[in-house]
Coordinates of C-alpha atoms in Angstrom, one line a residue:
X27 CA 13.1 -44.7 -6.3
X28 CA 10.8 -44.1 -9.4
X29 CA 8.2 -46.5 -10.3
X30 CA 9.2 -50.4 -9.4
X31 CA 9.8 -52.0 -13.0
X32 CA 9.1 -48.6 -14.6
X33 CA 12.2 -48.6 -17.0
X34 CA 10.8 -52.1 -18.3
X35 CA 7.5 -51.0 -19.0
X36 CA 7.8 -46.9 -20.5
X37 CA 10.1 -46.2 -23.1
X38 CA 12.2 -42.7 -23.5
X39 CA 10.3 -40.0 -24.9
X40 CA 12.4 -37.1 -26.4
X41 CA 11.0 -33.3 -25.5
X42 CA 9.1 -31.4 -28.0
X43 CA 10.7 -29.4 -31.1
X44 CA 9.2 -27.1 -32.9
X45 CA 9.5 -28.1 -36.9
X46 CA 12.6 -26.6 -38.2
X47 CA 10.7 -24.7 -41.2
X48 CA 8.5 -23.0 -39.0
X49 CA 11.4 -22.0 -36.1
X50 CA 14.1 -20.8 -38.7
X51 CA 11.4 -17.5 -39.1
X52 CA 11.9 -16.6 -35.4
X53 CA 14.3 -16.3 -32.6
X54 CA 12.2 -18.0 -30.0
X55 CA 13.2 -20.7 -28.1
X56 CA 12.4 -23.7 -30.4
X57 CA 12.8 -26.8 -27.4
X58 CA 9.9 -27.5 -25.1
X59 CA 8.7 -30.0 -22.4
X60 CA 6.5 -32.7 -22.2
X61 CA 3.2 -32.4 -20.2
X62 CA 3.3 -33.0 -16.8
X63 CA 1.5 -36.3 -17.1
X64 CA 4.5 -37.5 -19.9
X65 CA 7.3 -35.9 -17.7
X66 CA 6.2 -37.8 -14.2
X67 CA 6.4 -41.0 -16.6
X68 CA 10.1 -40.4 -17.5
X69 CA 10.6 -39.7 -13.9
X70 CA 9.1 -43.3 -13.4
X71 CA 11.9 -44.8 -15.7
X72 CA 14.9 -43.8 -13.0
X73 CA 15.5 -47.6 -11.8
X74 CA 16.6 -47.0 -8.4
X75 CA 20.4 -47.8 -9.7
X76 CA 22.8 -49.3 -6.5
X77 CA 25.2 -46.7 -7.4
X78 CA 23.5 -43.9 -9.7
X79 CA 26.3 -43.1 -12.3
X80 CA 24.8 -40.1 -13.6
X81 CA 26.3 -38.3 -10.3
X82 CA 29.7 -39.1 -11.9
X83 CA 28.9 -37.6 -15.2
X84 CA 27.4 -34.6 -14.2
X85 CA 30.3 -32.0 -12.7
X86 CA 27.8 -30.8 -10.2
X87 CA 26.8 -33.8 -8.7
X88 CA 23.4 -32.7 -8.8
X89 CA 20.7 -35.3 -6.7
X90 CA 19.4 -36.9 -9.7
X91 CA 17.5 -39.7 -8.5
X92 CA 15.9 -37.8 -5.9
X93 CA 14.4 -35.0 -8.1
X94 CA 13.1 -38.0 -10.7
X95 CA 11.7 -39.5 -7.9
X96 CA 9.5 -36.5 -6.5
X97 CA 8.6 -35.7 -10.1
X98 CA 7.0 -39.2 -10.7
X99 CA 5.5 -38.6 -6.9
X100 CA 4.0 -35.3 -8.1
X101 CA 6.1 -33.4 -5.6
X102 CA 7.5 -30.2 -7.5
X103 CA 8.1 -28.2 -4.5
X104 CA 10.5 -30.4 -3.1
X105 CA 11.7 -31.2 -6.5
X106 CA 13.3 -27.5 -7.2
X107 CA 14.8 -27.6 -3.3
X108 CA 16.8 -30.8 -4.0
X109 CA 17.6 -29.3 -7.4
X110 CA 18.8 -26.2 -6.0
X111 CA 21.0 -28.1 -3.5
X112 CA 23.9 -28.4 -6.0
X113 CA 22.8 -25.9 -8.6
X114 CA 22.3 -22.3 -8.6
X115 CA 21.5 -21.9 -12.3
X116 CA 19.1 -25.0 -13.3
X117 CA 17.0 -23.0 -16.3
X118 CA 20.7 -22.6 -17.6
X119 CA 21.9 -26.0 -17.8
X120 CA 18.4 -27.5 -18.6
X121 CA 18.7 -25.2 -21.8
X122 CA 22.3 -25.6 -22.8
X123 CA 23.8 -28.8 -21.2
X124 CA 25.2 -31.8 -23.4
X125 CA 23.7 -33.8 -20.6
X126 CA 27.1 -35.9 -19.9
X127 CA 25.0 -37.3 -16.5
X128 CA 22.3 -38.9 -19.3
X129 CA 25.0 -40.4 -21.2
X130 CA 26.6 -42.0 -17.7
X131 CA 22.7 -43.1 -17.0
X132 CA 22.8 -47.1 -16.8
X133 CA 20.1 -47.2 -18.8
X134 CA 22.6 -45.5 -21.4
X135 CA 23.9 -48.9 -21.7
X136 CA 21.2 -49.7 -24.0
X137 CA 22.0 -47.1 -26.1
X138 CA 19.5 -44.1 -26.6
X139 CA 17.8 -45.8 -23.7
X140 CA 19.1 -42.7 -21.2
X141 CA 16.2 -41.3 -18.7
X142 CA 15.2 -37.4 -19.8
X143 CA 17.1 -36.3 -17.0
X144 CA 18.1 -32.7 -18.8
X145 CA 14.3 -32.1 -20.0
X146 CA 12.9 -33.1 -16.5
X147 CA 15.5 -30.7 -14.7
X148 CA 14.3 -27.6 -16.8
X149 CA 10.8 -28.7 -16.1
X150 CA 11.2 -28.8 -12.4
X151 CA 12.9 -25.1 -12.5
X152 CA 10.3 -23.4 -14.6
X153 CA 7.8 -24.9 -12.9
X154 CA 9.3 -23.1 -9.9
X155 CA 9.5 -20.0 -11.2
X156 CA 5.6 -20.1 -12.6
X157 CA 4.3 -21.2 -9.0
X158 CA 6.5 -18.5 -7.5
X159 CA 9.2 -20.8 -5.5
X160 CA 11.9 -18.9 -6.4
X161 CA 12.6 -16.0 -4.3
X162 CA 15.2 -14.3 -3.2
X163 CA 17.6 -15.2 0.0
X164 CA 19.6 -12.4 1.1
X165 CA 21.8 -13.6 4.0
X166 CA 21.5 -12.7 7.5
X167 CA 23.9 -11.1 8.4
X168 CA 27.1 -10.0 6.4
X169 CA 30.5 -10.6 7.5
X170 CA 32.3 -7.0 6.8
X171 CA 34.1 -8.9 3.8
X172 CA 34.4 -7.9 0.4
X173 CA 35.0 -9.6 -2.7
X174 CA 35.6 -8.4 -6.6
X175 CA 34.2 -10.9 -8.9
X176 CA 35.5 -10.2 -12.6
X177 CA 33.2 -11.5 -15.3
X178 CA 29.4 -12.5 -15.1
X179 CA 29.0 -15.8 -17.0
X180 CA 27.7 -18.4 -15.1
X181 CA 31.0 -19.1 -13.5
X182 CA 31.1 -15.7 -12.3
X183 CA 27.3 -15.2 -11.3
X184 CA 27.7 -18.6 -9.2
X185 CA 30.5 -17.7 -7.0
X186 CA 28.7 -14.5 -6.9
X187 CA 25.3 -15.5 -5.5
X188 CA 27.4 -18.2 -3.3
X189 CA 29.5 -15.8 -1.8
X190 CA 26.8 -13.3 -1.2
X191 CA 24.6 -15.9 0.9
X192 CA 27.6 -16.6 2.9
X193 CA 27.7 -12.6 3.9
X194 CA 30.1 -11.0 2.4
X195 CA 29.5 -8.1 0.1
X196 CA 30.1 -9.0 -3.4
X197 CA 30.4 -6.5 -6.4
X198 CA 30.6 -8.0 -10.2
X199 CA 32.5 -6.0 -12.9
X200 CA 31.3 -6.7 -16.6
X201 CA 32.5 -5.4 -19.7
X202 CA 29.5 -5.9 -21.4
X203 CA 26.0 -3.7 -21.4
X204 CA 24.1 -6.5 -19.5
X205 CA 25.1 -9.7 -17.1
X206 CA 25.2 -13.1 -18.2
X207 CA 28.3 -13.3 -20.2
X208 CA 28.6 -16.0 -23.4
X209 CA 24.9 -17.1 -22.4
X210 CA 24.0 -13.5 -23.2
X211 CA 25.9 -12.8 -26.1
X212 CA 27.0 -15.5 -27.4
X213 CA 23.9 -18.0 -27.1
X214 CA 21.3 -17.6 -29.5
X215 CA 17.9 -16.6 -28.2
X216 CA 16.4 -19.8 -29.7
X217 CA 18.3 -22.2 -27.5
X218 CA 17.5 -19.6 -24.3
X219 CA 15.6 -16.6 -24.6
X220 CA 17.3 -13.4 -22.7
X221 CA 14.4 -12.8 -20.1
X222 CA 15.5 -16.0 -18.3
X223 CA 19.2 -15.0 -17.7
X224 CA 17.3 -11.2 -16.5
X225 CA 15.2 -12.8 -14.2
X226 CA 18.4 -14.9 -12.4
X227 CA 20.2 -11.6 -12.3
X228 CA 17.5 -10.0 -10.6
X229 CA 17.6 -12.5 -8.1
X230 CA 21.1 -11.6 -7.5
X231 CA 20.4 -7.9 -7.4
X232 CA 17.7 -8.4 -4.9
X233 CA 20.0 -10.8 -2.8
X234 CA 21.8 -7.7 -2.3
X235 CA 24.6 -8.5 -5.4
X236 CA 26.8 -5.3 -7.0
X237 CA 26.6 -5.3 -10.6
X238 CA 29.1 -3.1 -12.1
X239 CA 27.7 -3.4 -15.4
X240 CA 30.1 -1.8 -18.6
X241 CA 32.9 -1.6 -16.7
X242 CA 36.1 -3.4 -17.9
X243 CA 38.4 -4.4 -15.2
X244 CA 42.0 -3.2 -16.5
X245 CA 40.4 -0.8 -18.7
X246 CA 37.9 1.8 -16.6
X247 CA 38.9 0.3 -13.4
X248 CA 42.5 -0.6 -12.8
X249 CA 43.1 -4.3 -11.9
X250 CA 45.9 -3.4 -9.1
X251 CA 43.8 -0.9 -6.8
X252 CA 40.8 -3.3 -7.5
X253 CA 43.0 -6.1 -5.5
X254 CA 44.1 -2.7 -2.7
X255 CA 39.8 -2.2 -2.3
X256 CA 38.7 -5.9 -1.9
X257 CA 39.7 -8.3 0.6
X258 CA 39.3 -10.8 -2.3
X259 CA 38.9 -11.5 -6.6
X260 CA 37.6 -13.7 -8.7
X261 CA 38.4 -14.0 -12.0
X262 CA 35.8 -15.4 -14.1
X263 CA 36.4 -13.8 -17.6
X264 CA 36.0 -17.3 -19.2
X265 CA 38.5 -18.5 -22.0
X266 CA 37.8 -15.3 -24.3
X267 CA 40.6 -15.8 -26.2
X268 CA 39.8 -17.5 -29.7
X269 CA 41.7 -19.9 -32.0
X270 CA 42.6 -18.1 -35.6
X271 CA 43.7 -19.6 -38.7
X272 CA 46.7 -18.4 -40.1
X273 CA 46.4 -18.9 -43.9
X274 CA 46.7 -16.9 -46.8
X275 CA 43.8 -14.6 -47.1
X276 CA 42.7 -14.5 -43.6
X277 CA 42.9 -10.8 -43.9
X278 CA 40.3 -10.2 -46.2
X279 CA 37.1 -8.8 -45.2
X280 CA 34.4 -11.4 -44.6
X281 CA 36.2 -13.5 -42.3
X282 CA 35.7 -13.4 -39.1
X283 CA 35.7 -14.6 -35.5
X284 CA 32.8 -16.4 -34.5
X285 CA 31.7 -14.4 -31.6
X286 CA 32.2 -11.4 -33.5
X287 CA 28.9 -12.9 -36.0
X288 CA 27.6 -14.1 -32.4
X289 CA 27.4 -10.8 -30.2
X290 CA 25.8 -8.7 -33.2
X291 CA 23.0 -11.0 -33.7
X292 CA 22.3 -11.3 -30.5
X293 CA 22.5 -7.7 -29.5
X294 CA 20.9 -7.3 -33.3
X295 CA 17.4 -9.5 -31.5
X296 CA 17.5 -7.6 -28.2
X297 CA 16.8 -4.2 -30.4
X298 CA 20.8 -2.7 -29.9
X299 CA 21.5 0.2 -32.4
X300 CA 23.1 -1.5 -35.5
X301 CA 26.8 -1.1 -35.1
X302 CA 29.2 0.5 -37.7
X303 CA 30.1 -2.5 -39.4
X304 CA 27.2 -5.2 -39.0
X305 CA 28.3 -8.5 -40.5
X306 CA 25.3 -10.2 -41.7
X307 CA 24.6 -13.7 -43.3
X308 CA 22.2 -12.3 -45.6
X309 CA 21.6 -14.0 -48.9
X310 CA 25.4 -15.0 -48.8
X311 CA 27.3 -17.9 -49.5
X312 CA 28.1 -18.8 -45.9
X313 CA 31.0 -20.9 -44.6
X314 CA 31.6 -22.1 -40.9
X315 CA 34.7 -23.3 -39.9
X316 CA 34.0 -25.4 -36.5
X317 CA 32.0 -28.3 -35.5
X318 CA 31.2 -27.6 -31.6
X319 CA 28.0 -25.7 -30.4
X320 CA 29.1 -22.0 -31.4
X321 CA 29.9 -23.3 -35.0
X322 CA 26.1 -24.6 -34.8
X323 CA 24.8 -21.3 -33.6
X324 CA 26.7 -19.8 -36.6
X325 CA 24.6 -21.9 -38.8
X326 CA 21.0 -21.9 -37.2
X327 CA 21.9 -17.5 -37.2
X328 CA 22.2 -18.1 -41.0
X329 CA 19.6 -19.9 -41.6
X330 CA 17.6 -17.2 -39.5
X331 CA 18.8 -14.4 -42.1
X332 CA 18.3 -16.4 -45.1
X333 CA 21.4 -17.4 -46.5
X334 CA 21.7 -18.2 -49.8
X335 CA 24.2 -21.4 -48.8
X336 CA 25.4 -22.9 -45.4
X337 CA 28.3 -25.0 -45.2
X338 CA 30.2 -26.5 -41.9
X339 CA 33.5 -28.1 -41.6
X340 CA 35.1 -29.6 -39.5
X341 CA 39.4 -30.6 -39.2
X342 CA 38.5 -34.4 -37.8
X343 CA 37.1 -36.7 -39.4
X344 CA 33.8 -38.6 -39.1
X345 CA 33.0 -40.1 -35.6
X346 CA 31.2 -43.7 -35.7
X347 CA 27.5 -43.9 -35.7
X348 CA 27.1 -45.5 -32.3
X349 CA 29.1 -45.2 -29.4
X350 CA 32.5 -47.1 -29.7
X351 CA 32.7 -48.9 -26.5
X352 CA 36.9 -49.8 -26.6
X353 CA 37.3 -45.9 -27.0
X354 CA 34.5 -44.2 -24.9
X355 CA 32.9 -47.2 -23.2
X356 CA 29.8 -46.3 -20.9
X357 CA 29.6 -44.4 -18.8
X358 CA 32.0 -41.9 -20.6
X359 CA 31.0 -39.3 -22.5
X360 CA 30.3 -41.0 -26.3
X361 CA 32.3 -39.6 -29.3
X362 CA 29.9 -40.4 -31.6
X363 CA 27.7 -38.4 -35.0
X364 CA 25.5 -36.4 -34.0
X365 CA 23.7 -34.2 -35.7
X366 CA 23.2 -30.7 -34.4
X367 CA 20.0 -28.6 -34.6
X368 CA 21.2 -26.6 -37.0
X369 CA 21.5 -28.8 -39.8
X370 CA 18.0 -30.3 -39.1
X371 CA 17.2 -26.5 -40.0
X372 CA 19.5 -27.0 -43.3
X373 CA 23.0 -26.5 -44.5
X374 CA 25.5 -29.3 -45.2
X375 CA 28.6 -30.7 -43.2
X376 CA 31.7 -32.0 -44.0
X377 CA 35.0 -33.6 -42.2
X378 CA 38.5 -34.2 -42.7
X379 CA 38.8 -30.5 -44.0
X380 CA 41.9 -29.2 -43.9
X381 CA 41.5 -25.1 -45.5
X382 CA 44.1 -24.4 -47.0
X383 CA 43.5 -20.0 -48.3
X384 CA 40.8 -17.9 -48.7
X385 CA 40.9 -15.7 -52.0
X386 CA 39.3 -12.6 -53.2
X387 CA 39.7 -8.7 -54.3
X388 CA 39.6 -7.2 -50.5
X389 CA 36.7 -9.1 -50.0
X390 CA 36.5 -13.2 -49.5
X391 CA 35.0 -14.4 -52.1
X392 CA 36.2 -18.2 -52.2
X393 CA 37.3 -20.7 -49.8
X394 CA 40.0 -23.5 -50.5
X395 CA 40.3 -26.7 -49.2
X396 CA 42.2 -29.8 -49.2
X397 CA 40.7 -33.3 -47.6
X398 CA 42.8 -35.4 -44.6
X399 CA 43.6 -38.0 -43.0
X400 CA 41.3 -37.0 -39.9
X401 CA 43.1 -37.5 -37.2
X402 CA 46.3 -36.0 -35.6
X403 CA 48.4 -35.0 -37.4
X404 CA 45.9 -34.5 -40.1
X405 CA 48.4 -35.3 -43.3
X406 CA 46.7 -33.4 -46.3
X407 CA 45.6 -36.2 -48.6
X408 CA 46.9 -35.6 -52.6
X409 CA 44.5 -35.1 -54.9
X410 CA 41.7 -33.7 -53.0
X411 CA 41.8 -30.0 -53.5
X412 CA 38.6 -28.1 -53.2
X413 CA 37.3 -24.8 -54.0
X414 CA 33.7 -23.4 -52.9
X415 CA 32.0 -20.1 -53.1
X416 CA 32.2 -18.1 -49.7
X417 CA 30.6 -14.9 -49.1
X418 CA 31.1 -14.8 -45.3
X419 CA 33.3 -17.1 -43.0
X420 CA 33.0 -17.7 -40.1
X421 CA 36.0 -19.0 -37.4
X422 CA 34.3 -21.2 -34.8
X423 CA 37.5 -23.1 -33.5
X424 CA 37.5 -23.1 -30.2
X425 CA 39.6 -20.2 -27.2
X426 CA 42.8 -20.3 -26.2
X427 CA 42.4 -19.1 -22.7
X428 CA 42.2 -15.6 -20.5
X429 CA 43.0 -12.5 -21.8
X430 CA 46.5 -12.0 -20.9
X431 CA 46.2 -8.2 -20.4
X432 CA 44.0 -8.4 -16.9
X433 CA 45.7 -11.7 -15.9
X434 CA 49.4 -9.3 -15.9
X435 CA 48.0 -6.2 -14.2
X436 CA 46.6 -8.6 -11.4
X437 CA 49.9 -10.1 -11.0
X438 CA 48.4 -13.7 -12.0
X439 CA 51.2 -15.9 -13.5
X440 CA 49.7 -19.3 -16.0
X441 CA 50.9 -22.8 -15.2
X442 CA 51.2 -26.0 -17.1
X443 CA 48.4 -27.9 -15.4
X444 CA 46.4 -30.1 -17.7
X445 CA 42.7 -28.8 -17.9
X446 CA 43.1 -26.8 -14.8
X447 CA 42.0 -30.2 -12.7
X448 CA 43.6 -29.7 -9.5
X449 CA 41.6 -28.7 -7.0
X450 CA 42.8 -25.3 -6.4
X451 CA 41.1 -21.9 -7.6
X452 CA 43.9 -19.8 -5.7
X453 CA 46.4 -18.2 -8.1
X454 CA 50.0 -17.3 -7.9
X455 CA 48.4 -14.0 -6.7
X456 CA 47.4 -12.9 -3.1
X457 CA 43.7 -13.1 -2.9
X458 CA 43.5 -13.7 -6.3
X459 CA 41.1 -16.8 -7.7
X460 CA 40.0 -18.1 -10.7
X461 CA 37.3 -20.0 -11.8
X462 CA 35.5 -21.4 -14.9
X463 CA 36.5 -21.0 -17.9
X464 CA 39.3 -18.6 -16.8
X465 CA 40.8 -21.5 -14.8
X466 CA 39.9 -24.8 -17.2
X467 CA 39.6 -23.8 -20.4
X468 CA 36.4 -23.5 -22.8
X469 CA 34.0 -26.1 -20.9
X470 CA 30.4 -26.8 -20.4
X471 CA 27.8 -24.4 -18.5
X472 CA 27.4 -27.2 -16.1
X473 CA 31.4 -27.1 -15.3
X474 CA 31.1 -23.4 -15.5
X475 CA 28.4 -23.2 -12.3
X476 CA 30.6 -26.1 -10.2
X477 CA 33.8 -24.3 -10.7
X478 CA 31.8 -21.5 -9.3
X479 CA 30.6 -22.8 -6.0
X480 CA 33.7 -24.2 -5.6
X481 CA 35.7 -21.5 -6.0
X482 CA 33.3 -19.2 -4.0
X483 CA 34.0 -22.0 -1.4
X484 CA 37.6 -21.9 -1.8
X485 CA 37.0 -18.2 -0.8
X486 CA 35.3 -18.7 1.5
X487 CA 37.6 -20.6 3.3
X488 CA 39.9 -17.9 2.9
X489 CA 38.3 -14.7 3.8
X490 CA 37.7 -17.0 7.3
X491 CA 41.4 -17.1 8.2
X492 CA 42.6 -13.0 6.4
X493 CA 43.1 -9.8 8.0
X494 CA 41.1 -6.8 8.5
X495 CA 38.3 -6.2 6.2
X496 CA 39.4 -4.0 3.5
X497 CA 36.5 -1.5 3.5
X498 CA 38.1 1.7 3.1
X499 CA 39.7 0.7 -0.3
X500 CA 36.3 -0.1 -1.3
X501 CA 34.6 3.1 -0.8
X502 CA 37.4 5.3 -2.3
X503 CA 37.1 2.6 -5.8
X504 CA 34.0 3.6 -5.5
X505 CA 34.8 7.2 -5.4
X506 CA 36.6 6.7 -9.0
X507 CA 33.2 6.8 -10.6
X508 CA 33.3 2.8 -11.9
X509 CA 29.4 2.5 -10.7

């Protein structure tokens, strides 16, 4: 596996990045790959472990070693078949992944050390797409089943395409003007430009996949006779639901939700009419409230519109510099500093905030804050009080779960179970499933695909062992004009 001694001899080579002073004056994707030459030597570095632990930190168990392999052999073809094995979406997660399976890599143990598994994964699948590998695979034969597959995130467009190979007729509702949920909208184009999501959706389409695009299940379509017209559902809405902040002056103009800022900027770059109230970074003192990867697109937006300041914040405090092994030893994910790409771009970040109001005449205009302890329970530390400038803020704290509205017209009671991590996508409801987000909580894209193709599994399973197929219900849905 790889090249015999390979990992001794050829060090880790990070991909390309465009400079952050030239990428903050576009919105084009600003992460690239090595040359082939370069990426079939980091291939060479997989060291043919006894028991490959970066199957146990990626969720989707993809065959790492065996696509490392046949890229150091020069065999691409075969690489994007093995890669394709256990994941539907690879330009997706090659994009947008953490990487947890290079921080379980036993070369990890050196730290820093990790092979480039996420940057030789998008390699192989563009690769495929340039040579023309991809193609659609509509199946045989269908089965005279239906299924109604609520949201099309990655979660949603993976039980989708799963289900649809397996026969049955599948029809995805979305809310929103065009498929790909949070890595649509919410995803700046500079981490993944929009064409790619298009192109997988095409695939779908021409796989023989229903999109039901601008159609909001509960809203245009009502979620009851959606469960009377399909045999089965899958809810895959994703944890829409954000965290707020309830201080004094959260009412004031300026601060908002994160995906609020999020969904205009990206509709704002694919050439959407301006919308009444367009919320703009512009020359403003901008604060972010959120240290995860949609409080970073916050920032690198900023930065795009030329804000006059950027400032992130975050409720914890600082994490140590290098991994600390008697809290996440390898191979668990590391809580350690990182810094994102957006403050390479600019801006400033601090920790152990604690915000305590927001002031200003209608209109934010200043942000308090008070520094803590920085962890649980956060006790506000005397002495510390802060006031800055804020112009726009900008809540990037995490969801809370489903929207509760669709989840009670489907009849779908919430439990207690931490993290969603039983293995079960049935809900409380007949014929009802969730998946992703929807069923976990906020996650990764890489979780979002595997709960997915399990879930479409878990369908699967039952559709084999249900009634009579269900197809009048569909045709008079369709009747109601929801196309």
């Amino acid at each position: 596996m790889g090249k015999i001694g390979g990992f001794l001899e050829i060090g880790r080579q990070e991909p390309p990045e465009r400079d952050p002073r030239e990428r903050v004056r576009d919105y084009r994707e600003f992460v690239g790959t090595l040359p082939v030459a370069k990426l079939r030597e980091q291939g060479a570095r997989c060291m043919e472990c006894g028991v490959p632990f970066c199957h146990s930190g990626c969720p989707l168990g993809n065959l790492i070693p065996d696509w490392n392999d046949l890229v150091y052999r020069d065999r691409w073809r075969e690489a994007i078949d093995q890669l394709h094995r256990t994941n539907n979406f690879p330009e997706l997660t090659g994009r947008l992944c953490p990487a947890p399976c290079e921080a379980a890599c036993v070369l990890e143990i050196n730290e820093g050390n990790a092979v480039t598994i996420k940057q030789i994964e998008v390699a192989i699948v563009n690769r495929a797409w340039d040579e023309g590998w991809i193609t659609p695979r509509p199946p045989a034969q269908r089965t005279g089943r239906t299924v109604a597959v609520i949201g099309s995130g990655p979660s949603g467009l993976a039980a989708a395409q799963q289900l649809n190979r397996a026969g049955h007729s599948v029809t995805v509702f979305e809310r929103d003007e065009a498929a790909g949920g949070l890595v649509r909208f919410g995803v700046p184009d500079f981490k993944i430009e929009k064409w790619v999501v298009e192109r997988r959706v095409q695939q779908l389409r021409d796989e023989g996949v229903e999109l039901r695009l601008g159609v909001e299940v509960g809203v245009d379509v009502d979620a009851t006779e959606l469960r009377d017209a399909y045999d089965a559902v899958v809810v895959a809405t994703g944890a829409r639901v954000p965290r707020d902040l309830p201080v004094p002056g959260r009412e004031l103009d300026g601060v908002h939700f994160a995906m609020e800022y999020l969904y205009q900027r990206n509709r704002f770059v694919a050439g959407a009419p301006a919308p009444p109230k367009v919320i703009s970074a512009a020359g403003k003192h901008v604060i972010v409230i959120g240290g995860g990867d949609t409080g970073a697109d916050c920032v690198a937006n900023a930065h795009r519109e030329q804000a006059a300041s950027v400032t992130q914040i975050e409720l914890v405090g600082e994490p140590p510099r290098s991994r600390p092994d008697d809290i996440t030893p390898w191979p668990r994910w590391p809580m350690k500093l990182r810094i994102p790409y957006a403050l390479k771009e600019g801006g400033v970040r601090d920790f152990a905030i604690s915000t305590t109001r927001f002031t200003g005449e209608g209109r934010v205009e200043a942000i308090h804050w008070q520094h803590n302890t920085g962890t649980p329970p956060f006790e506000p530390i005397p002495g510390t009080e802060e006031s800055r400038p804020a112009d726009l803020v900008l809540l990037a704290m995490g969801f809370l779960g489903p929207e509760q509205a669709l989840l009670e017209q489907l009849g779908v009671e919430r439990d207690e179970r931490s993290n969603a991590k039983a293995p079960r996508y049935e809900t409380s409801a007949e014929g009802v499933f969730a998946a992703g987000d929807a069923r976990r909580g906020q996650s990764l894209v890489v979780w979002a695909i595997n709960e997915g193709r399990q879930c479409a599994a878990a369908v699967d399973r039952y559709l084999a062992g249900g009634s009579e197929p269900r197809a009048s219900g569909e045709k008079h849905l369709a009747a109601r004009g929801t196309a």
